[in-house]
């Protein structure tokens, strides 16, 4: 694959998810990611389940294509090493609680002194100003404070815990992941700006800013109309029919997004009179009478199994699809065709299937060139590249100033995409 960020060195001080996902995307595009971790266990995600043979799958899911250097951030030796790494880098990524870099001895003035051209990418919980700027923010908390949970979950009349006032967490850490994406975009923009003669500097985003920007028309409704959107279960908030519908077997998703599709859908389901039914003439009518419309549709869909309806509806030009769990999704024909699942090996030789990054350039998809690193796997290699002797590395490791994983015979290689 093309690697437009080849030659860019990123010092990654981030941990958990938002920052590491940011640097995973940069690594996919060819940047060299040096993940600098603490001697006190490294990235916190290394201790988070689920585990496979002692390896954190949480950590492994977002740390492909990176190197690991393990230092005592608060020792004079560790700070000196980190300062040297930063002086020669293009980018620093961190998602510490505000003030942590300063406590480590790297305030903005120090970073400027070390490397005036350094792009600093930061992900915080609540942003750089305001009463909560110094607070730590986690995906769960921000989902609630951003309004995201208020529009997620069962719709009106769906039983206990449904309707206005209910709140459900999105099933994946969507705010962390999207904040990492936003930070990566900001970093690449700053690097491009430097090429255009604009001085790079601080790039920052926060979980709260990102989460609120995910609100789209729901947030705009609250701003412009003063109305708080309510959860609608598996239905689109304003378009119908657009949601999950029962068939003779499993439920399927159907998204009728235009009048042309609506007419075709009615014909396909054998309910042509619905087109002229005053309850369903316009999109607004259909949304207002969603329950009656859903009942008619599901009566028609009950005539066939999901496996027959999905191709029929799709061939009619109406977006439609099955509802998979992750096992089914990852094993699907389309995922295999895209080569989304690639295979690498851990240092102990065990197989590690991983999802590649989501980008393709000129028809070439991103690749997994190395599996997630062990803690300190590249400490000795990178420090010796910088002129430190093996004796120095050994002494500092003995003194607890750094951690080196046992030298690997070779870098784990991918086994190619799943076909």
Coordinates of C-alpha atoms in Angstrom, one line a residue:
X1 CA 0.0 0.0 0.0
X2 CA 1.0 3.6 -0.5
X3 CA 2.5 5.1 2.6
X4 CA 2.0 8.9 2.4
X5 CA 3.3 9.4 6.0
X6 CA 6.5 7.5 5.5
X7 CA 9.3 9.4 7.1
X8 CA 7.1 10.9 9.8
X9 CA 8.0 9.9 13.4
X10 CA 5.4 9.9 16.1
X11 CA 6.1 9.7 19.8
X12 CA 3.0 8.1 21.2
X13 CA 2.5 8.7 24.9
X14 CA -1.2 7.9 24.8
X15 CA -2.9 4.9 26.4
X16 CA -6.3 3.1 26.6
X17 CA -8.2 3.8 23.3
X18 CA -8.7 7.3 21.8
X19 CA -5.0 8.1 21.5
X20 CA -3.9 4.6 20.4
X21 CA -6.6 4.5 17.8
X22 CA -5.3 7.8 16.5
X23 CA -1.8 6.5 16.2
X24 CA -2.9 3.2 14.7
X25 CA -4.4 5.2 11.8
X26 CA -1.2 7.2 11.4
X27 CA 0.8 3.9 11.4
X28 CA -1.5 2.5 8.7
X29 CA -0.4 5.4 6.5
X30 CA 3.3 4.7 7.0
X31 CA 4.2 6.8 10.0
X32 CA 6.8 5.3 12.4
X33 CA 5.0 5.0 15.8
X34 CA 7.2 4.8 18.9
X35 CA 4.9 4.0 21.7
X36 CA 6.6 5.3 24.9
X37 CA 5.2 3.5 27.9
X38 CA 5.7 3.7 31.7
X39 CA 7.7 1.1 33.6
X40 CA 4.7 0.8 35.9
X41 CA 2.9 -1.7 33.6
X42 CA 2.8 0.3 30.4
X43 CA -0.4 1.2 28.6
X44 CA -3.3 0.6 31.0
X45 CA -5.1 -1.3 28.3
X46 CA -2.5 -4.1 28.6
X47 CA -4.3 -5.0 31.9
X48 CA -7.8 -4.9 30.4
X49 CA -9.8 -8.0 29.3
X50 CA -10.7 -9.9 27.3
X51 CA -7.5 -11.9 27.4
X52 CA -6.1 -14.8 25.3
X53 CA -3.3 -16.7 26.8
X54 CA -2.3 -13.7 28.9
X55 CA -2.5 -11.2 26.0
X56 CA -5.0 -8.3 26.3
X57 CA -7.2 -8.3 23.2
X58 CA -8.3 -4.8 24.1
X59 CA -4.7 -3.6 23.7
X60 CA -4.0 -5.7 20.6
X61 CA -7.1 -4.3 18.8
X62 CA -5.6 -0.8 18.4
X63 CA -1.8 -1.2 18.6
X64 CA -0.8 -2.7 15.2
X65 CA 2.3 -1.5 13.4
X66 CA 4.0 0.2 16.4
X67 CA 7.2 -0.1 18.4
X68 CA 7.3 0.0 22.3
X69 CA 9.9 1.8 24.4
X70 CA 9.4 1.5 28.2
X71 CA 10.8 4.3 30.5
X72 CA 10.5 5.7 33.9
X73 CA 9.0 9.0 33.0
X74 CA 9.7 10.6 36.3
X75 CA 13.4 9.7 36.6
X76 CA 16.1 12.1 35.3
X77 CA 17.3 9.4 32.9
X78 CA 13.9 8.6 31.6
X79 CA 13.1 12.3 31.0
X80 CA 16.4 12.7 29.2
X81 CA 15.7 9.8 26.9
X82 CA 12.2 11.1 26.2
X83 CA 13.5 14.6 25.5
X84 CA 15.8 13.1 22.9
X85 CA 13.0 11.2 21.2
X86 CA 10.8 14.3 21.1
X87 CA 13.6 16.5 19.8
X88 CA 13.9 14.2 16.7
X89 CA 10.2 13.5 16.2
X90 CA 7.6 15.1 14.0
X91 CA 4.5 14.5 16.2
X92 CA 3.7 13.8 19.8
X93 CA 0.3 12.2 20.7
X94 CA -1.0 12.2 24.3
X95 CA -4.3 11.8 26.0
X96 CA -3.2 12.4 29.6
X97 CA -5.4 14.2 32.1
X98 CA -4.6 17.9 31.6
X99 CA -1.4 18.9 33.5
X100 CA 0.3 15.5 33.3
X101 CA 2.8 16.5 30.7
X102 CA 3.7 19.5 32.9
X103 CA 4.3 17.2 35.9
X104 CA 6.5 15.0 33.7
X105 CA 8.7 18.1 33.0
X106 CA 7.4 18.8 29.5
X107 CA 5.2 21.9 29.5
X108 CA 4.6 23.7 26.2
X109 CA 7.6 25.9 26.7
X110 CA 9.9 22.9 27.1
X111 CA 8.5 21.2 24.0
X112 CA 9.0 24.4 22.0
X113 CA 12.6 24.5 23.2
X114 CA 13.2 20.9 22.3
X115 CA 11.5 21.0 18.9
X116 CA 9.9 24.1 17.5
X117 CA 8.4 22.2 14.6
X118 CA 6.8 19.5 16.8
X119 CA 3.1 18.9 16.2
X120 CA 1.4 18.0 19.5
X121 CA -1.9 16.1 19.2
X122 CA -3.9 15.9 22.4
X123 CA -7.2 14.2 23.3
X124 CA -8.8 15.3 26.5
X125 CA -12.1 14.6 28.1
X126 CA -13.7 18.1 28.1
X127 CA -11.5 20.4 26.1
X128 CA -9.0 23.2 26.9
X129 CA -11.3 25.7 28.6
X130 CA -14.4 25.7 30.9
X131 CA -15.1 24.5 34.4
X132 CA -14.4 20.8 33.5
X133 CA -11.2 21.3 31.5
X134 CA -9.0 19.7 34.2
X135 CA -11.3 16.7 34.7
X136 CA -10.6 13.3 33.3
X137 CA -13.2 12.1 30.8
X138 CA -14.0 8.6 29.8
X139 CA -16.2 7.3 27.0
X140 CA -19.0 6.1 29.3
X141 CA -19.2 9.5 31.1
X142 CA -19.1 11.5 27.8
X143 CA -21.8 9.4 26.2
X144 CA -24.1 10.5 28.9
X145 CA -23.0 14.1 29.1
X146 CA -23.1 14.7 25.4
X147 CA -26.7 13.5 25.0
X148 CA -25.7 10.4 23.0
X149 CA -27.2 8.0 25.5
X150 CA -30.5 9.9 25.6
X151 CA -31.2 9.0 21.9
X152 CA -30.0 5.4 22.2
X153 CA -32.3 2.5 23.3
X154 CA -35.8 1.3 23.0
X155 CA -38.4 3.6 21.5
X156 CA -41.7 4.7 22.9
X157 CA -43.9 1.9 24.0
X158 CA -41.2 -0.7 23.9
X159 CA -41.7 -1.8 27.5
X160 CA -39.9 -0.9 30.8
X161 CA -37.0 1.5 30.4
X162 CA -38.2 2.8 27.1
X163 CA -39.2 6.1 25.7
X164 CA -38.3 9.6 26.8
X165 CA -36.0 9.7 29.8
X166 CA -34.5 6.3 29.1
X167 CA -30.8 6.2 28.3
X168 CA -28.6 3.4 26.9
X169 CA -24.9 3.2 26.2
X170 CA -23.8 2.6 22.6
X171 CA -22.4 -0.9 22.6
X172 CA -18.9 0.0 21.4
X173 CA -16.7 2.9 22.7
X174 CA -17.7 5.1 19.8
X175 CA -16.6 8.4 21.4
X176 CA -13.1 7.1 22.0
X177 CA -12.8 5.8 18.5
X178 CA -14.1 8.8 16.7
X179 CA -12.1 11.2 18.9
X180 CA -9.0 9.2 17.8
X181 CA -10.1 9.7 14.2
X182 CA -10.6 13.4 14.6
X183 CA -7.2 13.8 16.3
X184 CA -5.5 11.9 13.4
X185 CA -7.2 14.2 10.9
X186 CA -6.0 17.2 12.8
X187 CA -2.4 16.0 13.0
X188 CA -2.3 15.3 9.3
X189 CA -3.8 18.7 8.6
X190 CA -1.1 20.3 10.7
X191 CA 1.6 18.4 8.9
X192 CA 0.2 19.5 5.6
X193 CA 0.0 23.1 6.8
X194 CA 3.7 22.9 7.6
X195 CA 4.4 22.0 4.0
X196 CA 2.4 25.1 2.9
X197 CA 4.4 27.4 5.1
X198 CA 2.1 27.4 8.1
X199 CA 3.8 26.8 11.4
X200 CA 2.6 23.5 13.0
X201 CA 1.6 23.5 16.6
X202 CA -1.0 22.2 19.0
X203 CA -3.8 20.0 17.7
X204 CA -6.4 19.2 20.3
X205 CA -9.8 17.7 20.5
X206 CA -11.9 16.3 23.3
X207 CA -14.3 13.4 23.8
X208 CA -17.1 16.0 24.5
X209 CA -16.5 18.0 21.4
X210 CA -16.4 14.9 19.2
X211 CA -19.4 13.3 20.8
X212 CA -21.6 16.4 20.3
X213 CA -20.4 16.7 16.7
X214 CA -21.8 13.1 16.2
X215 CA -25.3 14.4 17.0
X216 CA -25.9 15.7 13.5
X217 CA -29.5 16.6 13.0
X218 CA -30.4 15.5 16.5
X219 CA -28.3 18.2 18.0
X220 CA -29.5 20.7 15.4
X221 CA -33.1 19.9 16.4
X222 CA -32.3 20.7 20.0
X223 CA -30.5 23.9 19.0
X224 CA -33.1 25.2 16.6
X225 CA -36.4 23.9 18.0
X226 CA -35.6 23.6 21.6
X227 CA -36.8 20.0 21.6
X228 CA -34.9 17.1 23.1
X229 CA -34.9 14.1 20.7
X230 CA -36.2 10.9 22.2
X231 CA -34.8 7.4 21.5
X232 CA -36.6 5.5 18.7
X233 CA -35.3 2.0 19.2
X234 CA -34.2 0.5 15.9
X235 CA -36.1 3.1 13.8
X236 CA -34.7 6.2 12.1
X237 CA -35.8 9.2 14.1
X238 CA -37.4 11.0 11.1
X239 CA -37.5 8.7 8.1
X240 CA -39.9 5.8 7.6
X241 CA -39.9 2.9 6.7
X242 CA -36.3 2.9 7.8
X243 CA -35.4 0.4 10.5
X244 CA -35.5 -3.2 11.7
X245 CA -38.4 -5.4 10.5
X246 CA -39.5 -8.9 11.4
X247 CA -39.7 -11.5 8.6
X248 CA -40.8 -15.2 8.7
X249 CA -37.4 -15.9 10.3
X250 CA -34.9 -13.3 11.5
X251 CA -35.4 -9.6 11.5
X252 CA -33.7 -7.5 8.8
X253 CA -32.8 -3.9 8.2
X254 CA -34.6 -1.9 5.5
X255 CA -33.9 1.7 4.6
X256 CA -36.4 3.3 2.3
X257 CA -34.8 6.7 1.6
X258 CA -36.7 8.2 -1.3
X259 CA -40.2 8.3 -2.9
X260 CA -39.0 6.2 -5.8
X261 CA -37.8 3.5 -3.4
X262 CA -41.1 3.8 -1.4
X263 CA -43.1 3.0 -4.5
X264 CA -40.8 0.1 -5.5
X265 CA -41.0 -1.2 -2.0
X266 CA -44.8 -1.2 -1.9
X267 CA -44.9 -3.0 -5.2
X268 CA -42.4 -5.6 -4.1
X269 CA -44.3 -6.4 -0.9
X270 CA -47.7 -6.6 -2.7
X271 CA -49.2 -3.6 -1.0
X272 CA -49.7 -1.1 -3.9
X273 CA -52.6 0.7 -2.2
X274 CA -50.2 1.9 0.5
X275 CA -48.8 4.4 -2.0
X276 CA -52.2 6.2 -2.1
X277 CA -53.1 5.7 1.6
X278 CA -53.5 9.2 3.1
X279 CA -51.5 8.0 6.2
X280 CA -48.4 7.3 4.0
X281 CA -48.4 9.8 1.2
X282 CA -45.3 11.8 2.2
X283 CA -42.3 10.9 4.2
X284 CA -43.6 13.1 7.1
X285 CA -46.9 11.1 6.9
X286 CA -45.1 7.8 7.1
X287 CA -43.0 8.9 10.0
X288 CA -46.0 10.2 11.9
X289 CA -47.9 6.9 11.3
X290 CA -44.9 4.6 11.8
X291 CA -46.6 2.0 14.0
X292 CA -49.4 1.4 11.5
X293 CA -46.9 1.3 8.6
X294 CA -44.6 -1.2 10.4
X295 CA -47.6 -3.5 11.1
X296 CA -48.5 -3.6 7.4
X297 CA -44.9 -4.2 6.3
X298 CA -44.3 -7.0 8.8
X299 CA -47.5 -8.8 7.7
X300 CA -46.1 -8.8 4.2
X301 CA -42.6 -9.8 5.2
X302 CA -44.0 -12.7 7.2
X303 CA -44.5 -14.5 3.9
X304 CA -40.8 -15.2 3.3
X305 CA -37.7 -15.9 5.4
X306 CA -35.0 -13.2 5.7
X307 CA -32.7 -15.1 3.4
X308 CA -35.1 -14.6 0.5
X309 CA -36.2 -11.0 1.4
X310 CA -32.7 -9.5 1.6
X311 CA -31.7 -10.3 -2.1
X312 CA -35.2 -9.4 -3.4
X313 CA -35.3 -6.0 -1.7
X314 CA -31.7 -5.2 -2.5
X315 CA -32.2 -6.1 -6.2
X316 CA -35.1 -3.7 -6.3
X317 CA -32.6 -0.9 -5.4
X318 CA -33.7 -0.5 -1.8
X319 CA -30.9 -0.7 0.8
X320 CA -31.4 -3.9 2.9
X321 CA -29.3 -6.3 4.9
X322 CA -29.2 -9.0 7.6
X323 CA -28.4 -8.3 11.2
X324 CA -25.2 -10.0 12.2
X325 CA -23.4 -10.6 15.4
X326 CA -19.6 -10.0 15.2
X327 CA -18.8 -13.6 14.5
X328 CA -21.1 -13.5 11.5
X329 CA -20.0 -10.1 10.3
X330 CA -16.3 -11.0 10.4
X331 CA -17.0 -14.3 8.5
X332 CA -19.1 -12.6 5.8
X333 CA -18.3 -12.9 2.1
X334 CA -18.0 -9.1 1.8
X335 CA -15.5 -8.8 4.7
X336 CA -13.4 -11.6 3.1
X337 CA -13.5 -9.8 -0.3
X338 CA -12.2 -6.6 1.3
X339 CA -9.4 -8.5 3.1
X340 CA -10.4 -6.8 6.4
X341 CA -9.2 -9.7 8.5
X342 CA -5.4 -10.1 8.3
X343 CA -3.3 -12.6 10.2
X344 CA -0.1 -12.0 12.1
X345 CA 1.8 -13.8 14.9
X346 CA 2.6 -12.7 18.4
X347 CA 6.2 -13.0 19.7
X348 CA 5.4 -16.3 21.2
X349 CA 4.3 -17.6 17.8
X350 CA 0.6 -17.8 18.6
X351 CA -1.7 -16.7 15.8
X352 CA -3.3 -13.3 16.0
X353 CA -6.1 -12.4 13.5
X354 CA -6.5 -8.6 13.4
X355 CA -8.7 -6.1 11.6
X356 CA -6.7 -3.9 9.2
X357 CA -7.3 -0.2 9.1
X358 CA -10.3 1.1 7.2
X359 CA -8.5 3.1 4.4
X360 CA -7.6 2.1 0.8
X361 CA -5.4 4.3 -1.4
X362 CA -5.4 3.8 -5.2
X363 CA -7.0 0.4 -4.7
X364 CA -4.5 -0.8 -2.1
X365 CA -5.8 -1.4 1.4
X366 CA -3.8 -0.7 4.5
X367 CA -1.8 -3.6 5.9
X368 CA -0.7 -5.0 9.2
X369 CA 3.1 -5.1 8.9
X370 CA 3.8 -6.0 12.6
X371 CA 1.7 -7.3 15.4
X372 CA 1.1 -5.2 18.6
X373 CA 4.4 -5.0 20.6
X374 CA 5.3 -6.5 23.9
X375 CA 6.0 -3.9 26.6
X376 CA 9.5 -2.6 25.9
X377 CA 10.0 -4.8 22.9
X378 CA 12.0 -2.2 21.0
X379 CA 13.5 -0.2 24.0
X380 CA 17.1 -1.5 23.4
X381 CA 16.9 -1.3 19.6
X382 CA 15.6 2.3 19.5
X383 CA 17.9 3.6 22.3
X384 CA 20.9 2.0 20.6
X385 CA 19.9 3.6 17.3
X386 CA 20.2 6.9 19.2
X387 CA 23.8 6.1 20.3
X388 CA 23.3 4.5 23.6
X389 CA 25.5 1.4 24.3
X390 CA 24.2 -2.0 25.3
X391 CA 26.0 -1.6 28.6
X392 CA 24.1 1.7 29.2
X393 CA 20.8 0.0 28.4
X394 CA 21.5 -2.9 30.6
X395 CA 22.5 -0.6 33.5
X396 CA 19.4 1.5 33.2
X397 CA 17.2 -1.6 33.0
X398 CA 18.9 -3.0 36.2
X399 CA 18.2 0.3 37.9
X400 CA 14.5 0.2 36.9
X401 CA 14.7 3.2 34.6
X402 CA 13.6 1.2 31.6
X403 CA 12.2 -2.1 30.6
X404 CA 13.4 -4.3 27.7
X405 CA 11.5 -7.3 26.4
X406 CA 13.7 -10.2 25.3
X407 CA 15.1 -9.6 21.9
X408 CA 13.0 -11.2 19.2
X409 CA 14.5 -13.5 16.6
X410 CA 12.5 -11.5 13.9
X411 CA 9.7 -9.1 13.6
X412 CA 6.4 -11.0 13.5
X413 CA 5.2 -11.0 9.9
X414 CA 1.6 -11.0 8.6
X415 CA 0.3 -14.0 6.9
X416 CA -1.9 -12.0 4.6
X417 CA -5.5 -11.2 4.4
X418 CA -8.2 -13.8 5.0
X419 CA -9.6 -15.0 1.7

